[in-house]
Coordinates of C-alpha atoms in Angstrom, one line a residue:
M24 CA 35.3 -1.2 -110.0
L25 CA 36.7 -4.7 -109.0
V26 CA 36.4 -3.9 -105.5
A27 CA 32.6 -3.4 -105.9
I28 CA 32.5 -6.6 -108.0
L29 CA 34.0 -8.3 -105.1
S30 CA 31.8 -6.7 -102.7
I31 CA 29.0 -7.9 -104.5
M32 CA 30.1 -11.4 -104.9
G33 CA 30.6 -11.6 -101.3
V34 CA 27.0 -10.4 -100.3
L35 CA 25.5 -12.8 -103.1
S36 CA 27.2 -15.9 -101.5
L37 CA 26.1 -14.9 -97.9
V38 CA 22.6 -14.4 -99.3
Y39 CA 23.0 -17.9 -101.2
F40 CA 23.8 -19.5 -97.8
G41 CA 20.9 -18.4 -96.0
I42 CA 18.7 -19.6 -98.7
I43 CA 20.4 -23.0 -98.6
V44 CA 20.0 -23.1 -94.8
V45 CA 16.2 -22.1 -95.0
Y46 CA 15.5 -24.5 -98.0
S47 CA 17.5 -27.7 -97.2
G48 CA 19.0 -27.0 -93.7
I49 CA 22.1 -26.2 -92.0
E50 CA 23.4 -30.1 -92.4
T51 CA 23.5 -29.3 -96.2
S52 CA 26.8 -31.1 -97.3
M53 CA 29.4 -28.3 -97.7
A54 CA 27.0 -25.3 -97.0
W55 CA 30.2 -24.2 -95.5
F56 CA 31.6 -23.2 -98.8
W57 CA 29.4 -20.0 -99.2
P58 CA 30.2 -18.1 -96.0
A59 CA 33.7 -19.0 -96.6
L60 CA 33.6 -17.6 -100.2
G61 CA 31.7 -14.4 -99.0
I62 CA 34.1 -13.7 -96.2
L63 CA 37.2 -14.2 -98.9
C64 CA 35.5 -11.9 -101.2
F65 CA 35.2 -9.3 -98.6
L66 CA 38.9 -9.8 -97.7
L67 CA 39.9 -9.6 -101.0
A68 CA 38.1 -6.3 -101.6
E69 CA 39.5 -4.4 -98.3
G70 CA 42.9 -6.0 -99.6
L71 CA 42.6 -4.4 -102.9
R72 CA 41.4 -1.1 -101.6
F73 CA 44.2 -1.0 -99.1
Y74 CA 46.5 -1.5 -102.0
Q75 CA 45.2 0.9 -104.1
Q76 CA 45.9 3.4 -101.2
N77 CA 49.1 2.2 -100.6
R78 CA 50.8 0.9 -103.5
R79 CA 54.3 1.8 -102.4
R80 CA 54.0 0.3 -98.9
V81 CA 53.0 -3.0 -100.3
P82 CA 55.9 -5.5 -101.7
L83 CA 54.8 -6.3 -105.4
R84 CA 55.4 -10.2 -104.7
I85 CA 52.1 -10.2 -102.6
P86 CA 49.6 -8.6 -104.9
V87 CA 51.3 -10.7 -107.6
T88 CA 50.9 -13.9 -105.6
I89 CA 47.1 -13.4 -104.9
V90 CA 46.3 -12.4 -108.2
T91 CA 48.0 -15.5 -109.3
L92 CA 46.3 -17.8 -107.0
C93 CA 43.1 -16.2 -107.7
I94 CA 43.4 -16.7 -111.5
T95 CA 44.5 -20.3 -111.4
G96 CA 41.8 -21.1 -109.0
L97 CA 39.2 -19.3 -111.2
V98 CA 40.5 -21.3 -114.7
V99 CA 40.7 -24.5 -112.6
F100 CA 37.0 -23.9 -111.5
V101 CA 35.9 -23.2 -114.9
G102 CA 37.4 -25.8 -116.3
L103 CA 35.7 -28.4 -114.1
Q104 CA 32.4 -26.7 -114.7
V105 CA 32.9 -27.4 -118.3
L106 CA 33.4 -31.0 -117.6
I107 CA 30.1 -31.4 -115.5
F108 CA 27.9 -29.4 -118.0
S109 CA 29.5 -31.5 -120.6
G110 CA 28.1 -34.8 -119.1
M111 CA 24.6 -33.3 -118.7
I112 CA 24.3 -32.2 -122.6
R113 CA 23.5 -35.7 -124.0
T114 CA 20.3 -37.5 -125.4
D115 CA 19.1 -40.6 -123.4
P116 CA 20.4 -43.8 -125.1
E117 CA 17.7 -46.5 -126.4
H118 CA 17.3 -50.2 -125.5
L119 CA 20.3 -50.6 -122.6
D120 CA 20.8 -54.2 -121.4
Y121 CA 21.1 -52.9 -117.7
L122 CA 20.7 -49.2 -116.2
I123 CA 22.5 -48.5 -113.0
V124 CA 20.8 -46.3 -110.7
L125 CA 22.9 -44.4 -108.1
G126 CA 21.0 -44.0 -104.8
A127 CA 21.2 -40.9 -102.7
K128 CA 19.9 -40.0 -99.2
V129 CA 17.2 -41.8 -97.6
R130 CA 15.5 -40.2 -94.6
E131 CA 13.5 -41.7 -91.8
D132 CA 10.2 -41.4 -93.5
D133 CA 10.8 -40.4 -97.2
I134 CA 13.3 -40.3 -99.6
S135 CA 15.4 -37.2 -100.4
A136 CA 14.3 -35.1 -103.4
S137 CA 17.4 -35.6 -105.3
L138 CA 16.8 -39.5 -105.2
K139 CA 12.9 -38.9 -106.2
R140 CA 14.1 -37.3 -109.2
R141 CA 16.2 -40.0 -110.4
L142 CA 13.7 -42.7 -109.8
D143 CA 11.1 -40.5 -111.4
K144 CA 13.6 -40.9 -114.4
A145 CA 14.0 -44.6 -113.7
I146 CA 10.3 -45.0 -113.8
F147 CA 10.0 -43.4 -117.1
Y148 CA 12.8 -45.2 -118.9
A149 CA 11.6 -48.6 -117.5
Q150 CA 8.3 -47.9 -119.1
E151 CA 9.8 -46.9 -122.4
H152 CA 12.2 -49.9 -122.3
P153 CA 10.8 -53.0 -120.3
E154 CA 13.5 -54.9 -121.5
T155 CA 16.4 -52.9 -119.6
K156 CA 17.0 -54.2 -116.2
L157 CA 17.5 -51.5 -113.6
V158 CA 20.3 -52.1 -111.1
L159 CA 19.6 -50.3 -108.2
S160 CA 23.0 -49.2 -106.1
G161 CA 23.6 -48.1 -102.6
G162 CA 23.8 -49.3 -99.3
R163 CA 22.7 -47.9 -95.7
G164 CA 24.3 -45.0 -94.3
A165 CA 24.9 -44.4 -90.7
D166 CA 22.0 -42.0 -90.4
E167 CA 19.6 -44.1 -92.9
P168 CA 16.8 -46.4 -91.8
T169 CA 17.3 -48.8 -94.6
T170 CA 19.9 -49.6 -97.7
E171 CA 19.3 -47.0 -100.5
A172 CA 18.7 -49.6 -102.9
M173 CA 15.5 -51.2 -101.0
A174 CA 14.2 -47.9 -100.7
M175 CA 14.4 -47.1 -104.4
A176 CA 12.7 -50.6 -104.9
E177 CA 9.8 -49.9 -102.8
Y178 CA 9.2 -46.7 -104.8
L179 CA 9.3 -48.2 -108.0
R180 CA 7.2 -51.0 -107.3
Y181 CA 4.7 -48.8 -105.7
N182 CA 4.8 -46.8 -109.3
G183 CA 4.3 -49.6 -111.4
V184 CA 7.7 -51.1 -112.1
A185 CA 8.0 -54.9 -112.2
P186 CA 10.1 -56.7 -109.5
E187 CA 11.7 -58.8 -112.0
Q188 CA 13.2 -55.5 -113.9
M189 CA 15.1 -54.8 -110.8
L190 CA 18.4 -56.0 -109.5
L191 CA 19.5 -54.8 -106.1
E192 CA 23.0 -53.8 -104.9
N193 CA 22.9 -53.0 -101.0
Y194 CA 26.6 -52.5 -100.0
S195 CA 28.2 -49.5 -101.7
T196 CA 28.7 -46.1 -99.9
N197 CA 30.1 -44.0 -102.4
T198 CA 30.2 -43.7 -106.2
K199 CA 33.4 -45.9 -107.2
E200 CA 31.7 -48.9 -104.8
N201 CA 28.5 -48.3 -106.6
M202 CA 30.3 -49.0 -109.9
L203 CA 32.4 -51.9 -108.7
C204 CA 29.5 -53.7 -107.0
S205 CA 26.8 -52.9 -109.6
K206 CA 29.5 -54.6 -111.9
T207 CA 29.6 -57.6 -109.8
V208 CA 26.0 -57.8 -110.0
I209 CA 25.5 -57.4 -113.6
E210 CA 28.2 -60.3 -113.8
Y211 CA 26.4 -62.7 -111.7
Q212 CA 23.1 -62.0 -113.5
R213 CA 24.5 -62.5 -116.7
E214 CA 26.1 -65.8 -116.0
L215 CA 22.9 -66.6 -114.3
E216 CA 21.0 -66.2 -117.3
K217 CA 23.5 -67.9 -119.5
E218 CA 23.2 -71.0 -117.4
M219 CA 19.6 -70.6 -117.8
R220 CA 19.7 -70.7 -121.5
R221 CA 21.8 -73.4 -121.5
E222 CA 19.9 -75.8 -119.1
A223 CA 16.5 -74.6 -121.7
R224 CA 18.7 -75.7 -124.6
R225 CA 19.7 -79.1 -122.9
Q226 CA 16.2 -79.5 -122.2
E227 CA 15.0 -78.9 -125.7
Q228 CA 17.5 -81.0 -127.0
I229 CA 16.7 -84.0 -125.0
R230 CA 13.2 -83.7 -125.9
R231 CA 13.9 -83.3 -129.6
M232 CA 16.1 -86.5 -129.3
E233 CA 13.2 -88.5 -127.5
L234 CA 10.9 -87.4 -130.1
E235 CA 13.1 -88.5 -133.0
R236 CA 13.4 -92.1 -131.3
F237 CA 9.9 -92.3 -130.7
I238 CA 9.3 -91.6 -134.4
R239 CA 11.9 -93.6 -135.7
K240 CA 10.4 -96.2 -133.5
L241 CA 7.1 -95.8 -135.0
E242 CA 8.0 -95.8 -138.5
G243 CA 10.3 -99.1 -137.9
H244 CA 6.9 -100.9 -136.8
A245 CA 5.1 -99.8 -140.0
E246 CA 7.7 -101.1 -142.2
V247 CA 7.5 -104.4 -140.5
L248 CA 3.8 -104.3 -141.0
R249 CA 4.1 -103.3 -144.6
S250 CA 6.5 -106.2 -145.3
T251 CA 3.9 -108.9 -144.1
S252 CA 0.9 -110.2 -146.3
Q253 CA -1.5 -109.1 -143.6
T254 CA -3.5 -106.0 -144.5
V255 CA -3.5 -103.8 -141.4
D256 CA -4.8 -100.3 -141.4
F257 CA -1.9 -98.7 -139.3
R258 CA -1.6 -95.0 -139.2
L259 CA 0.8 -92.9 -137.6
P260 CA -0.2 -90.6 -134.7
K261 CA -0.4 -87.0 -136.0
V262 CA 2.9 -86.1 -134.8
P263 CA 5.1 -83.0 -136.9
V264 CA 7.5 -85.0 -138.3
R265 CA 9.3 -81.8 -139.3
H266 CA 10.5 -81.6 -135.5
I267 CA 13.1 -84.5 -136.5
Q268 CA 14.7 -82.2 -138.7
L269 CA 14.6 -79.2 -136.9
A270 CA 16.4 -81.7 -134.1
R271 CA 19.1 -82.3 -136.5
E272 CA 19.6 -78.9 -137.6
E273 CA 19.5 -77.1 -134.4
T274 CA 22.0 -79.4 -132.7
P275 CA 25.1 -77.9 -134.5
A276 CA 23.7 -74.2 -133.9
M277 CA 23.4 -74.8 -130.2
M278 CA 26.9 -76.2 -130.3
L279 CA 28.2 -72.8 -132.0
A280 CA 26.1 -70.8 -129.7
E281 CA 28.1 -72.1 -126.6
I282 CA 31.3 -71.5 -128.4
L283 CA 30.8 -67.9 -129.9
P284 CA 31.5 -65.1 -127.5
D285 CA 28.5 -63.1 -125.9
K286 CA 27.6 -59.6 -127.6
P287 CA 29.0 -56.6 -125.7
L288 CA 26.7 -55.1 -123.2
D289 CA 25.1 -52.0 -123.3
I290 CA 25.0 -50.7 -119.9
G291 CA 24.0 -47.0 -118.5
V292 CA 24.3 -45.2 -115.2
L293 CA 21.3 -43.0 -114.0
T294 CA 22.4 -40.3 -111.7
S295 CA 21.8 -36.5 -111.3
N296 CA 22.9 -34.4 -114.2
F297 CA 25.8 -32.6 -112.4
H298 CA 26.7 -35.9 -111.1
L299 CA 26.9 -37.6 -114.5
Y300 CA 30.2 -36.8 -116.0
R301 CA 32.2 -38.0 -112.8
A302 CA 30.0 -41.0 -112.3
M303 CA 30.9 -42.3 -115.8
R304 CA 34.5 -41.4 -115.8
I305 CA 34.4 -43.7 -112.4
G306 CA 32.4 -46.4 -114.1
E307 CA 34.7 -46.6 -117.0
R308 CA 37.8 -46.6 -114.6
C309 CA 36.0 -49.7 -112.8
G310 CA 35.8 -51.6 -116.2
L311 CA 32.4 -50.6 -117.4
K312 CA 33.3 -49.9 -120.9
E313 CA 31.2 -47.8 -123.4
L314 CA 28.9 -46.7 -120.3
R315 CA 26.3 -44.7 -121.6
G316 CA 24.7 -41.7 -119.3
V317 CA 21.2 -41.0 -118.5
S318 CA 20.4 -37.7 -116.7
A319 CA 17.9 -36.8 -114.1
S320 CA 17.3 -33.3 -113.3
A321 CA 18.6 -31.3 -110.3
D322 CA 16.9 -29.4 -107.8
P323 CA 16.8 -25.7 -109.4
V324 CA 17.5 -24.4 -105.9
L325 CA 20.2 -26.2 -104.9
F326 CA 21.6 -26.8 -108.7
I327 CA 24.6 -24.0 -108.1
H328 CA 25.7 -25.4 -104.8
M329 CA 25.8 -29.1 -106.3
C330 CA 28.0 -27.9 -109.2
V331 CA 30.4 -26.4 -107.1
R332 CA 30.3 -29.3 -104.6
E333 CA 30.8 -31.4 -107.6
S334 CA 33.9 -29.5 -108.7
F335 CA 35.6 -30.4 -105.2
A336 CA 34.4 -34.3 -105.5
I337 CA 36.1 -34.5 -109.0
L338 CA 39.2 -33.1 -107.7
K339 CA 39.2 -35.6 -104.9
D340 CA 38.4 -38.8 -107.0
R341 CA 41.0 -37.6 -109.6
F342 CA 43.9 -37.2 -106.8
M343 CA 42.7 -40.5 -105.5
G344 CA 43.0 -42.2 -108.7
N345 CA 39.2 -43.1 -108.8
M346 CA 39.1 -41.6 -112.2

């Protein structure tokens, strides 16, 4: 029974490899995994068949070692898949301050299907939440005609997203760099916005103080004229005198606003659903606390392959200390 199962798994792996090659090309990242898995399944099937026929000739330590390795690998793989799928099961957060949109492959004359799905999700979110700024993150690979961020911005502008709603990060080449560089962009933008608000408050305070001085001067002239014996028809211009009181009341409030800390930012990351768990863990490791996830759908044909590939990526980033 087990021999038959291993043989069927080997055949299915080779068939799926053929589907991947036809659908997205032989250059698909880690496509080699499937023929390797198929060959491994056939070898295990033949080894099991040989062991069943020659139990006394095979030392017990060999089958025990092979079974232990297979079970360990299966447990690790299942555990990683649980983590990957746990990242997919979530509802989109509302009213984010910033949403980091992770890039993907850009071709000479088009964007990849994976990137298109992410951008279509970003368009939908931007339309629903116009107050959210999109941080488009992705540099230029060796075989890409432009940076991923530039390609994303062009696609979003073409589909109606306002340029002022987008921030570009053009330097990152992997998920960790995506997060670190996007964090820098957000911090710079935040400081720029705070400086603009401070300047606006200063200008408003100056305007109100000038208005107060002008009205006091007019009131002083009126008092002088009233104290004389002359009858003068003097009328103050129709200026909203309440602005004086507002200026006096808002000055302490402005000073207090400079002292109080900013509210915590609500930051999200948008990427393919199979990639969301790893992206969020890396982002949190890079200092983006309380990161929120927004998932884009994955290609249904390549979904299994992407989940398997993501398992290796999680192990690599865990080993390198990125998450």
